[in-house]
mmCIF file of C-alpha atoms in Angstrom:
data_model
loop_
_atom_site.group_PDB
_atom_site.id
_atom_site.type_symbol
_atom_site.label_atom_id
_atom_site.label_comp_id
_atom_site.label_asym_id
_atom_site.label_seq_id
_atom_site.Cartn_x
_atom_site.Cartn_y
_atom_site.Cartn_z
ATOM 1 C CA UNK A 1 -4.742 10.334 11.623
ATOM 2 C CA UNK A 2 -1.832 11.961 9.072
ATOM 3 C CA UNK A 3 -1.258 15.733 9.970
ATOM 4 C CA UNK A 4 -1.826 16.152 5.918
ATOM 5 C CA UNK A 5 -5.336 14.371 6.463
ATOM 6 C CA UNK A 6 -5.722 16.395 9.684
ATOM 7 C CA UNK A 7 -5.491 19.661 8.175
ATOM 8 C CA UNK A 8 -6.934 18.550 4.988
ATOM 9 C CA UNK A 9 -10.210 17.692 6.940
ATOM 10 C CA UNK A 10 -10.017 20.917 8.935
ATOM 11 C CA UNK A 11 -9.463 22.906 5.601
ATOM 12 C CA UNK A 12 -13.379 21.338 4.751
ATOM 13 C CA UNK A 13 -14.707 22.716 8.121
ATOM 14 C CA UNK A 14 -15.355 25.814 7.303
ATOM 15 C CA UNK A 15 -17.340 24.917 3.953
ATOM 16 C CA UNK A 16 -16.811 23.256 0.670
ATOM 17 C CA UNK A 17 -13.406 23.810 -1.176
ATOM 18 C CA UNK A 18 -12.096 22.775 -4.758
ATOM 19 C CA UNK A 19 -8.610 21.285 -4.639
ATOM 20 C CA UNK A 20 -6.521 24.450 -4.724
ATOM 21 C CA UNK A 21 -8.643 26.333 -2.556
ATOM 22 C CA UNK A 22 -7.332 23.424 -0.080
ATOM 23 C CA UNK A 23 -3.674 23.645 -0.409
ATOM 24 C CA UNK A 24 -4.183 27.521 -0.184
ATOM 25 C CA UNK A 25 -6.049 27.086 2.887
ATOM 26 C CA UNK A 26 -3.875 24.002 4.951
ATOM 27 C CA UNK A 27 -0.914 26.229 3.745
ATOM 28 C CA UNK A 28 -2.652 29.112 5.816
ATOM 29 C CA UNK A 29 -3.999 27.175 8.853
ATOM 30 C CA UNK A 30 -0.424 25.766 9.330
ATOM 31 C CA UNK A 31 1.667 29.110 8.892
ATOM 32 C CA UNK A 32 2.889 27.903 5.808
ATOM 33 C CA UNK A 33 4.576 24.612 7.278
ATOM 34 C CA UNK A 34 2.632 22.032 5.201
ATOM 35 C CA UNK A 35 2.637 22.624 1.578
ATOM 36 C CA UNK A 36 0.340 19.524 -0.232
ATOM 37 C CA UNK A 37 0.913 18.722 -3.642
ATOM 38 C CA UNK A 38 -1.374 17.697 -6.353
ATOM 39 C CA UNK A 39 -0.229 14.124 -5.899
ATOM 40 C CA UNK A 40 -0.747 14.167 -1.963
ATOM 41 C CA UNK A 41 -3.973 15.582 -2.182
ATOM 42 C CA UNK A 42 -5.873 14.409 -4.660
ATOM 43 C CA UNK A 43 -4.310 10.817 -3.347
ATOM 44 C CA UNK A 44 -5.689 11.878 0.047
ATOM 45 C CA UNK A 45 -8.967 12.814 -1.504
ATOM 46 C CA UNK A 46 -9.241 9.994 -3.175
ATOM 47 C CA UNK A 47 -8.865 7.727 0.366
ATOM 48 C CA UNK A 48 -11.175 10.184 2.383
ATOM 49 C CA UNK A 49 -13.564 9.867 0.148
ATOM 50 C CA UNK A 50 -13.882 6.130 -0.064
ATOM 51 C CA UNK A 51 -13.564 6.055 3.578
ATOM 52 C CA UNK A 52 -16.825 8.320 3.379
ATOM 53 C CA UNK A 53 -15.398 11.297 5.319
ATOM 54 C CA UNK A 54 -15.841 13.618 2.401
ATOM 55 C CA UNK A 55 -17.982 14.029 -0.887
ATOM 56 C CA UNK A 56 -18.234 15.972 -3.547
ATOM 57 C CA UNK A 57 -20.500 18.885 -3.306
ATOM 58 C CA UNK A 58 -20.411 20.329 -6.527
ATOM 59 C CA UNK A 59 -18.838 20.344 -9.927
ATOM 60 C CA UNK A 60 -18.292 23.136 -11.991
ATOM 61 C CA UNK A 61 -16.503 24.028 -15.658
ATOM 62 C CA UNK A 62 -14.097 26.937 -15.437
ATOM 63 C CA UNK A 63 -12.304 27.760 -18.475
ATOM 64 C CA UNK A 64 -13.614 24.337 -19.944
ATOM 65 C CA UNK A 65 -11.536 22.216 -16.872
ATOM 66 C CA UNK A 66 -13.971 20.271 -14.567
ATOM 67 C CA UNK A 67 -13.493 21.788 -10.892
ATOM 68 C CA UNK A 68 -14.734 20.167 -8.026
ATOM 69 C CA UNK A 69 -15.997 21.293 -4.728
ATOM 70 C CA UNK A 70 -15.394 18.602 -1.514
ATOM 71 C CA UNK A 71 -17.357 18.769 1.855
ATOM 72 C CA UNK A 72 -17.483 16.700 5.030
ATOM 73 C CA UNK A 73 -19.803 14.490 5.432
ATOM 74 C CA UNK A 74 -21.467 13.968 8.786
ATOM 75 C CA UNK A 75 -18.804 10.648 9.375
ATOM 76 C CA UNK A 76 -15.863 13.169 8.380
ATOM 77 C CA UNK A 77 -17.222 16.354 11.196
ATOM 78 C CA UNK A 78 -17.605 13.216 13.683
ATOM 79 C CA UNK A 79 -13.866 11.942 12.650
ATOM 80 C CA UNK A 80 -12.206 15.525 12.803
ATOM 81 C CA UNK A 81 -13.907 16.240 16.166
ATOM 82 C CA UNK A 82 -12.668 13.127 17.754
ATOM 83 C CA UNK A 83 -9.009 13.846 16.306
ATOM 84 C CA UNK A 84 -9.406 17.525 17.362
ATOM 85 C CA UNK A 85 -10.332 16.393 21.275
ATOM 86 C CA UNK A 86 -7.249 14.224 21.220
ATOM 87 C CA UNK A 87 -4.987 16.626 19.856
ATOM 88 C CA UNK A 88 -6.108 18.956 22.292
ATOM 89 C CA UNK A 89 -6.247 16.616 25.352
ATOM 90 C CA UNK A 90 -2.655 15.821 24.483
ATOM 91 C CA UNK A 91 -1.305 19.266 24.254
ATOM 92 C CA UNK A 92 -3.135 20.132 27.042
ATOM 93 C CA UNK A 93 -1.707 17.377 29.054
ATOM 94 C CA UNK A 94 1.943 18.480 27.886
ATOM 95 C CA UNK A 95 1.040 22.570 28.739
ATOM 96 C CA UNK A 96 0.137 21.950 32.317
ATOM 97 C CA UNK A 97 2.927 19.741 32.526
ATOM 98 C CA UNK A 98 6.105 22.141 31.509
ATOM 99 C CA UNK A 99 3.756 24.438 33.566
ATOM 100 C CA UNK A 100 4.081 22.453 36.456
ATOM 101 C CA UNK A 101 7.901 21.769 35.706
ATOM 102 C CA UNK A 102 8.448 25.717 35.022
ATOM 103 C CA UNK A 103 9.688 25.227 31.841
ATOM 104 C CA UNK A 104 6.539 26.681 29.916
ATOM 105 C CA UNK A 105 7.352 28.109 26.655
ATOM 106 C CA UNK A 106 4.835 31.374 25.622
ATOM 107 C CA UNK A 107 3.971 31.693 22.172
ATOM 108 C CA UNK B 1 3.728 26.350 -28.756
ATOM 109 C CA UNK B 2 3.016 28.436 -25.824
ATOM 110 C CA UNK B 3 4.699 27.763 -21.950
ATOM 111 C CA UNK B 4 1.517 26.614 -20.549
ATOM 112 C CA UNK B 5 1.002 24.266 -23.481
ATOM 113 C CA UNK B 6 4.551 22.833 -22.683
ATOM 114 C CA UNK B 7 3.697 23.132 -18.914
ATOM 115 C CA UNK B 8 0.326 20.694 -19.667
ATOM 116 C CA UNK B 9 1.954 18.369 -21.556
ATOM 117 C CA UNK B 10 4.454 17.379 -19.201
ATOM 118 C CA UNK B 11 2.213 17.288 -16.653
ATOM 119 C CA UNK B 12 0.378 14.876 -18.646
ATOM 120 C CA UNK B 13 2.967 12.916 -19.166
ATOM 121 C CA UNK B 14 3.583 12.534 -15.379
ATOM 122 C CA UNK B 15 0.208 11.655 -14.766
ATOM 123 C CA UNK B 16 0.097 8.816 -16.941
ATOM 124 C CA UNK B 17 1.627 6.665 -14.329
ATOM 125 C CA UNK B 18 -1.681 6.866 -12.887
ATOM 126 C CA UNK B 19 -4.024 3.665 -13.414
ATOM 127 C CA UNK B 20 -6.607 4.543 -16.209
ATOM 128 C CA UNK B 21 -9.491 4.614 -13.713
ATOM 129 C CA UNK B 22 -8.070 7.384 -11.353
ATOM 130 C CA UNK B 23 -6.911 9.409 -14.218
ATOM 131 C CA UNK B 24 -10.599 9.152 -15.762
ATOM 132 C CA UNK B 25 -11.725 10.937 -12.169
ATOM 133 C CA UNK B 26 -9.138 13.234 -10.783
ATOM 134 C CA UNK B 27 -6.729 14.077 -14.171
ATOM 135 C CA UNK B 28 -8.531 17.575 -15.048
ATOM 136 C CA UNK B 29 -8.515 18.519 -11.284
ATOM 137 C CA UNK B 30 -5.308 18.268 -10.774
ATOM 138 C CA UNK B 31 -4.283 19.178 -14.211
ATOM 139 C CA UNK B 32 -5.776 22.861 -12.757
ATOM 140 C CA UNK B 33 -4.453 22.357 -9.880
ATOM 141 C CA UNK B 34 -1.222 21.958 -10.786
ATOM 142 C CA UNK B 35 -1.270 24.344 -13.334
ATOM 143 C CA UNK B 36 -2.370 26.972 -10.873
ATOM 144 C CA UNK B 37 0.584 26.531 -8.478
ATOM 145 C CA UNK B 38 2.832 26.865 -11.334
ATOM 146 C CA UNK B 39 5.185 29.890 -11.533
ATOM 147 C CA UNK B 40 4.363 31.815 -14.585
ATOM 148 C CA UNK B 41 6.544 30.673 -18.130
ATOM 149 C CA UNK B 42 7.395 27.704 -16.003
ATOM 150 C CA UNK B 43 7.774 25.615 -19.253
ATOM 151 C CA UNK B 44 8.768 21.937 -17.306
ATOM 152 C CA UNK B 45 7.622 20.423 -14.146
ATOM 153 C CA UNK B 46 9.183 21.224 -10.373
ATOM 154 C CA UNK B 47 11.371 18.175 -9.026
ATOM 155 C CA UNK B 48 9.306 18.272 -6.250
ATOM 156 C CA UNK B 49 5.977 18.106 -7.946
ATOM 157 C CA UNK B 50 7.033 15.180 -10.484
ATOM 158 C CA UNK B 51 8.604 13.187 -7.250
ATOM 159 C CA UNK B 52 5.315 14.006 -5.466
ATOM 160 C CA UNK B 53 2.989 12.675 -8.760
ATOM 161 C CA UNK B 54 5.063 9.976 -9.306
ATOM 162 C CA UNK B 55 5.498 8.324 -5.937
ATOM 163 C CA UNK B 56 1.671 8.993 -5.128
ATOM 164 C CA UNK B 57 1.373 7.315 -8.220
ATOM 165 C CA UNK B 58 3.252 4.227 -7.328
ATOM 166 C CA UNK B 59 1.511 4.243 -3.903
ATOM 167 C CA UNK B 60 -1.826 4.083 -5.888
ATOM 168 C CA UNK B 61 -0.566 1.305 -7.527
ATOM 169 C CA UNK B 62 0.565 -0.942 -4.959
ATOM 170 C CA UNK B 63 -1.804 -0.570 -1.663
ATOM 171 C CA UNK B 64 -4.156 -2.453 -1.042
ATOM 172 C CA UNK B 65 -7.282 -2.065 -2.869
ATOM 173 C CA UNK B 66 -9.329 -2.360 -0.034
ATOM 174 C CA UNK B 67 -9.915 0.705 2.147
ATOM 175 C CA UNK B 68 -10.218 -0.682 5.583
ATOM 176 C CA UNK B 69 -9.370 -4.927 5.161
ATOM 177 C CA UNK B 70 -10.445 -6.877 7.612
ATOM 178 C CA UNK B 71 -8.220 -7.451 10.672
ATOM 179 C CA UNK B 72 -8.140 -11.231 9.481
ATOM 180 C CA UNK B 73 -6.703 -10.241 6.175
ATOM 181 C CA UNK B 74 -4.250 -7.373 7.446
ATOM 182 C CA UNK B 75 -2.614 -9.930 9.956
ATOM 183 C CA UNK B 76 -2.230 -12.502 6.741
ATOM 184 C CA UNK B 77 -0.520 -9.832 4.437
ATOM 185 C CA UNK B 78 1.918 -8.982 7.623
ATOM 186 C CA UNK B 79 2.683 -12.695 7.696
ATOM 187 C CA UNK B 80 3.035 -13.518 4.026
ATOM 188 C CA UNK B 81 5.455 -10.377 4.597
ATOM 189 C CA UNK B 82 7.304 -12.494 7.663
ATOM 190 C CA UNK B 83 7.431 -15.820 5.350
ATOM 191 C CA UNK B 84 9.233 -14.044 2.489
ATOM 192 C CA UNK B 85 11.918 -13.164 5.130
ATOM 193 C CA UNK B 86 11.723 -16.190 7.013
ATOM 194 C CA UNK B 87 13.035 -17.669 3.547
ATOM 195 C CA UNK B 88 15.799 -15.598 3.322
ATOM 196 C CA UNK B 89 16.868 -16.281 6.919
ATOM 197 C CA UNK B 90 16.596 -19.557 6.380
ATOM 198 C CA UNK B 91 19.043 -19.647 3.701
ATOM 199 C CA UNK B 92 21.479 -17.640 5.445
ATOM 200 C CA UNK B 93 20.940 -20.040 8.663
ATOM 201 C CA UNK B 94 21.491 -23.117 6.164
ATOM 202 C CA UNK B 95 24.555 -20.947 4.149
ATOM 203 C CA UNK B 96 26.177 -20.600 7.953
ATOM 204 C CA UNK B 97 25.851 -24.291 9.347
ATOM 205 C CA UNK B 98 27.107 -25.219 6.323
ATOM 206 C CA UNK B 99 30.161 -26.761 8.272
ATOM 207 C CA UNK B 100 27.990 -28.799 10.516
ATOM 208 C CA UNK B 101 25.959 -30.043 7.540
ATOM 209 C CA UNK B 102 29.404 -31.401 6.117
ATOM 210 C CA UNK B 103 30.393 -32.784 9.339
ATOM 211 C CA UNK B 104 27.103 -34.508 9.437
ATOM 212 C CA UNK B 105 27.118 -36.220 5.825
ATOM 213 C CA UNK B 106 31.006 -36.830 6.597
ATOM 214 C CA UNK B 107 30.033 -38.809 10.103
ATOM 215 C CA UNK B 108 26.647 -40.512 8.082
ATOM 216 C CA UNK B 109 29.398 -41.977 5.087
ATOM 217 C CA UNK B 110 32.410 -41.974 6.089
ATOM 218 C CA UNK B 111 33.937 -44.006 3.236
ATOM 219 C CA UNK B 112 32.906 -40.553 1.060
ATOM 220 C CA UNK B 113 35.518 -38.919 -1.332
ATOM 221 C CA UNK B 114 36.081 -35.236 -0.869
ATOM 222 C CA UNK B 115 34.720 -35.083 -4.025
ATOM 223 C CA UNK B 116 31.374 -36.915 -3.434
ATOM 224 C CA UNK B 117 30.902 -35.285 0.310
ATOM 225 C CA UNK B 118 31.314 -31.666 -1.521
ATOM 226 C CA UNK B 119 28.751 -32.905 -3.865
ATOM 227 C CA UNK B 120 26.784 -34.005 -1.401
ATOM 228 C CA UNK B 121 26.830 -30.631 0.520
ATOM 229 C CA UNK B 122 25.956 -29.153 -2.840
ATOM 230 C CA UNK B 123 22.927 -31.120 -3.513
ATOM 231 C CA UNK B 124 21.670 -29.487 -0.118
ATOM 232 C CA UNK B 125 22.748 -26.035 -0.282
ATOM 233 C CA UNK B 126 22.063 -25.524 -3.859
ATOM 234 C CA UNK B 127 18.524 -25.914 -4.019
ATOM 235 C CA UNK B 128 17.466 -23.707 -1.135
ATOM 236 C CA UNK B 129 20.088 -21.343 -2.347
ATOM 237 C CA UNK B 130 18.211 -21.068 -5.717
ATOM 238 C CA UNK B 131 14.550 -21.745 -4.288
ATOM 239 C CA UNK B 132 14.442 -19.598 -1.174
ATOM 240 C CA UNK B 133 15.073 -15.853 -2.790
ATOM 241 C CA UNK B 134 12.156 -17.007 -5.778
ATOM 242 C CA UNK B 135 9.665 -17.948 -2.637
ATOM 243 C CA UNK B 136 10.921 -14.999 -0.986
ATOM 244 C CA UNK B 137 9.316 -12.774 -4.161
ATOM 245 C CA UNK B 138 6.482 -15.199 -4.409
ATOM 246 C CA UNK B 139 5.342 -14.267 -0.978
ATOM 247 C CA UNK B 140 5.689 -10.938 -1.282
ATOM 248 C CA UNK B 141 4.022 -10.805 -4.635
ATOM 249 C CA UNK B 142 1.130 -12.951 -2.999
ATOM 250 C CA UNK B 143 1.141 -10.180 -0.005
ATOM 251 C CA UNK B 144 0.586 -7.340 -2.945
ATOM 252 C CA UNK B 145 -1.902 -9.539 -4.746
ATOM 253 C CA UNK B 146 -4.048 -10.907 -1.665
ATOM 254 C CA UNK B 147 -3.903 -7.099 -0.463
ATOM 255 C CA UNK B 148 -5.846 -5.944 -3.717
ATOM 256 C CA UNK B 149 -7.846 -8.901 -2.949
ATOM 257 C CA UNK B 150 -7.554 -11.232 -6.172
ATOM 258 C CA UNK B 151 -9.252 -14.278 -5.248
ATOM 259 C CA UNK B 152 -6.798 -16.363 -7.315
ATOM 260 C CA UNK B 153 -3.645 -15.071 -4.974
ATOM 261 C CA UNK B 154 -5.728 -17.091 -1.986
ATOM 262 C CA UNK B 155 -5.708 -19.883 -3.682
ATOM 263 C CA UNK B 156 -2.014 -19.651 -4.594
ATOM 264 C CA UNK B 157 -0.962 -19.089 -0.766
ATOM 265 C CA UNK B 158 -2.598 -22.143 -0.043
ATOM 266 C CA UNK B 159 -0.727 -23.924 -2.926
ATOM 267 C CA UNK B 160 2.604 -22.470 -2.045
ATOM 268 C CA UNK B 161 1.988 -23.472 1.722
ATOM 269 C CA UNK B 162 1.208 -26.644 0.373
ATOM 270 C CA UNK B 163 4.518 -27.137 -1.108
ATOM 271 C CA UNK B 164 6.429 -25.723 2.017
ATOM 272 C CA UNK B 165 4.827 -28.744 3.505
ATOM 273 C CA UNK B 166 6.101 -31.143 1.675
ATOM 274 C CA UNK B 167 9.472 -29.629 1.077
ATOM 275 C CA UNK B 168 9.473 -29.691 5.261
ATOM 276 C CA UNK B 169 8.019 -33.169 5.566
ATOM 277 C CA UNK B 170 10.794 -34.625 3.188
ATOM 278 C CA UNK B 171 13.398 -33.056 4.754
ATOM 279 C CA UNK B 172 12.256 -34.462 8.129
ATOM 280 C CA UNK B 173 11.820 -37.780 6.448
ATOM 281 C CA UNK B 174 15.536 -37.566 4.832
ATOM 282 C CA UNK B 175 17.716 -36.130 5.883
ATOM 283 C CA UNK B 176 16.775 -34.698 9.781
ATOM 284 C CA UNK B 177 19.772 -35.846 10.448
ATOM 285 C CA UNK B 178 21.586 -34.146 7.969
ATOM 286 C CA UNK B 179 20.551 -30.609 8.834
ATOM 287 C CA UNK B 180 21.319 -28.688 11.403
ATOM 288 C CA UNK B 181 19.316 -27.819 14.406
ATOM 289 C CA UNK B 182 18.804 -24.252 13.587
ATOM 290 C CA UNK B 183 17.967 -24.968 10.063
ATOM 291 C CA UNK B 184 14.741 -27.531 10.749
ATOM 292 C CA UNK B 185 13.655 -24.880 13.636
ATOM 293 C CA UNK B 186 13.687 -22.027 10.690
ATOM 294 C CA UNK B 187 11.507 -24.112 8.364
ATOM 295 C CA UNK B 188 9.202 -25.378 10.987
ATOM 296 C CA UNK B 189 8.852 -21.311 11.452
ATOM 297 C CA UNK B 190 8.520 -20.774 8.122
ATOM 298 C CA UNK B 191 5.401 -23.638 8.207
ATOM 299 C CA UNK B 192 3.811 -22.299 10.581
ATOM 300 C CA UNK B 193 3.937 -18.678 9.304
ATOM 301 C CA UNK B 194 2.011 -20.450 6.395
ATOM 302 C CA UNK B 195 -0.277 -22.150 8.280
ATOM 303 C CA UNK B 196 -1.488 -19.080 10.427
ATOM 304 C CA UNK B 197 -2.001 -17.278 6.845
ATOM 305 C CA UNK B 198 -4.051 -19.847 5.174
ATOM 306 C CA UNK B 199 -6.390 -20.009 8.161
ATOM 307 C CA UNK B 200 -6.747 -16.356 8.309
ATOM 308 C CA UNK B 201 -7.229 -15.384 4.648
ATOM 309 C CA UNK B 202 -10.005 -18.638 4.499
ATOM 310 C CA UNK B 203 -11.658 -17.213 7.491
ATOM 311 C CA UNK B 204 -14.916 -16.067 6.761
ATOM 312 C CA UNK B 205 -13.922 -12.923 7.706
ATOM 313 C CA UNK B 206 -11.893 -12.431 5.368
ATOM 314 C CA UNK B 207 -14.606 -13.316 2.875
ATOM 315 C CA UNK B 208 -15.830 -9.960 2.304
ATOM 316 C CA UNK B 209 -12.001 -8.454 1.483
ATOM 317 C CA UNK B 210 -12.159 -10.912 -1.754
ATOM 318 C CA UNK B 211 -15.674 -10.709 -2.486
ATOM 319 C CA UNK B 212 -16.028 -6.713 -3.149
ATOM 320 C CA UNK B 213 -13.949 -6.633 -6.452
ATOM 321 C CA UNK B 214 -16.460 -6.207 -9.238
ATOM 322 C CA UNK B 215 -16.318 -9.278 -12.174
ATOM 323 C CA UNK B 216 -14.419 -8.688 -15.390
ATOM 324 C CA UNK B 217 -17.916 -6.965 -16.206
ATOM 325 C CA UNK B 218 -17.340 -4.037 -14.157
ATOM 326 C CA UNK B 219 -20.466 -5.681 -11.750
ATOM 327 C CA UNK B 220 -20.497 -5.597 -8.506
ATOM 328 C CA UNK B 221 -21.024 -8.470 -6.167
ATOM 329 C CA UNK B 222 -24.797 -7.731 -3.838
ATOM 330 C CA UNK B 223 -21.951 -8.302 -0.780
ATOM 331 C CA UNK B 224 -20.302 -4.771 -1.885
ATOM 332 C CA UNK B 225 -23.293 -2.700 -2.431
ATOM 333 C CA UNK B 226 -22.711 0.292 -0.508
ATOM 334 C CA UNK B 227 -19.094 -0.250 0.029
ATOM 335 C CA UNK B 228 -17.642 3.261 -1.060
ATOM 336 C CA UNK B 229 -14.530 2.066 -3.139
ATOM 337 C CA UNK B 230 -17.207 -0.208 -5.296
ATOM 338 C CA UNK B 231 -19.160 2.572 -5.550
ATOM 339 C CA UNK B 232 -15.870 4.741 -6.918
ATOM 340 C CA UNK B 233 -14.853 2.032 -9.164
ATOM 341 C CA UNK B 234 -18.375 1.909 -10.394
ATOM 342 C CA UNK B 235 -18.554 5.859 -11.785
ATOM 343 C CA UNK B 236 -15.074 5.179 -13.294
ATOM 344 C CA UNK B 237 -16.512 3.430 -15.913
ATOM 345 C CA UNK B 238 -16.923 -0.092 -14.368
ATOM 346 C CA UNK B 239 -13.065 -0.440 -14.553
ATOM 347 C CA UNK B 240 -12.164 -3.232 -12.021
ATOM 348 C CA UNK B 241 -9.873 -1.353 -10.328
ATOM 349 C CA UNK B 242 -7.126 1.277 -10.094
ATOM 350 C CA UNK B 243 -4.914 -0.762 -12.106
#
């Protein structure tokens, strides 16, 4: 799985999110290191979406411009949860490894 | 004409190279969106956010229009792929034994002119020279078309494989002698890169990848009911695809 898709699943976690609220939020969860685009997302939507990992929740009409709302589905929680465990096996893995080699590097 | 009108219009333009269908569903979203991360009396477009619409664009374009293809059919697009540069290397294998395939046709008639040997080296050379780079974009055009999974493009691979086979069997049949070593191993590659594709994109496995495209109707085939791109395609508007 992409880091963009990563952090564009994990962005949906917490609840539904209309595609600003997204970028707003992987911006945050990644200390400003991945900034999406309106061509990377919605292009990412688009793909998670027809994969079935997300759907949309809700549409509304602000200031007569259509705004949707995304959520996981129950395919997408299962998908992010399995990419989660393996990102955290792996860093674990490499942690107790420059701990073993003394090299550990505090954050 | 105020900034933001400007602003809109531009970013309208930009998503015009967007297929029709994805417009229909995402253009006001992002329209917001992009409007939204736009600095205020920001009158045209960031670099960065046209190269970002425009190469997702592109991207939309050109993968495959399947979401997950069978293994069958992902293994046939890498080949068709493969064959497109096995043509190329072919011609630069028969462009560098060029020497040997003189030396041959000198040794076969030896009562040739320089003049009619040259043209005899010509009457090789030239062909593949001018054949190989079109079959090189054929194949890759097939890989593009079999990847959005026109059922015509199958078809097609098996007629262009067809013709490698002949083109291979005459040159066995003609003029093995002729052509170097190297040369006959590169087109027996090239055959069997065909071969190996044919069988996998008629496997039924590969059925399903050219069976979910809805008719010229907009209908969907009862094979791709419940298949989430149909289903996408469908509340476009029955628009066959992306593109």
């Amino acid at each position: 799985m992409q880091e963009a898709t990563f952090l564009i699943l994990t962005a949906l976690a917490a609840g539904s999110q209309h595609g600003y609220g997204i970028i707003t939020d992987v911006s945050g969860i990644s200390d400003g290191r991945v900034r999406l685009r309106a061509g990377t997302l919605y292009t990412a939507l688009d793909r998670l979406r027809a994969d079935g990992l997300i759907e949309v929740e809700r549409e509304e009409v602000v200031d007569s411009r259509l705004r949707r709302y995304y959520r996981l589905t129950p395919v997408g929680s299962e998908r992010l949860a399995e990419e989660a465990a393996r990102l955290q096996s792996n860093a674990y893995v490499a942690m107790t490894r420059l701990n073993l080699s003394g090299r550990a590097v505090t954050t | 004409m105020t900034d933001a009108t400007h602003l809109e219009r531009r970013y309208r333009r930009l998503l015009a190279w967007y297929p029709k269908a994805f417009r229909s569903e995402h253009e006001d979203e992002m329209l917001v969106v992009l409007m939204a991360g736009a600095r205020n009396g920001r009158r045209r477009p960031g670099l960065a956010d046209s190269a970002d619409l425009i190469r997702n664009a592109i991207w939309i374009r050109v993968r495959p229009w399947a979401r997950q293809p069978a293994p069958t059919v992902v293994w046939a697009l890498r080949l068709m792929v493969l064959a497109a540069g096995l043509e190329l290397v072919a011609l630069m294998i028969l462009v560098g034994t060029q020497a040997s395939l003189r030396a041959a046709i000198i040794g076969r008639f030896p009562h040739f002119t320089a003049v009619q040997w040259q043209a005899a080296v010509h009457a090789h050379v030239l062909p593949v020279e001018i054949g190989a780079p079109i079959a090189a974009l054929v194949w890759l055009g097939l890989a593009w078309a079999n990847g959005r999974a026109y059922g015509w493009a199958r078809g097609l691979v098996a007629g262009l494989f067809g013709l490698t086979s002949v083109s291979l069997l005459a040159a066995f049949a003609q003029h093995a002698a002729t052509y170097a070593a190297a040369d006959l191993i590169a087109g027996c590659a090239l055959w069997l890169a065909g071969l190996i594709t044919v069988l996998l994109i008629f496997n039924p496995r590969s059925d399903r990848h050219y069976h979910q495209r809805p008719d010229r109707h907009g209908r969907k085939p009862p094979s791709a009911a419940g298949w989430p791109a149909a289903e996408r395609v469908s509340r476009a508007g029955g628009v066959a695809s992306w593109n």
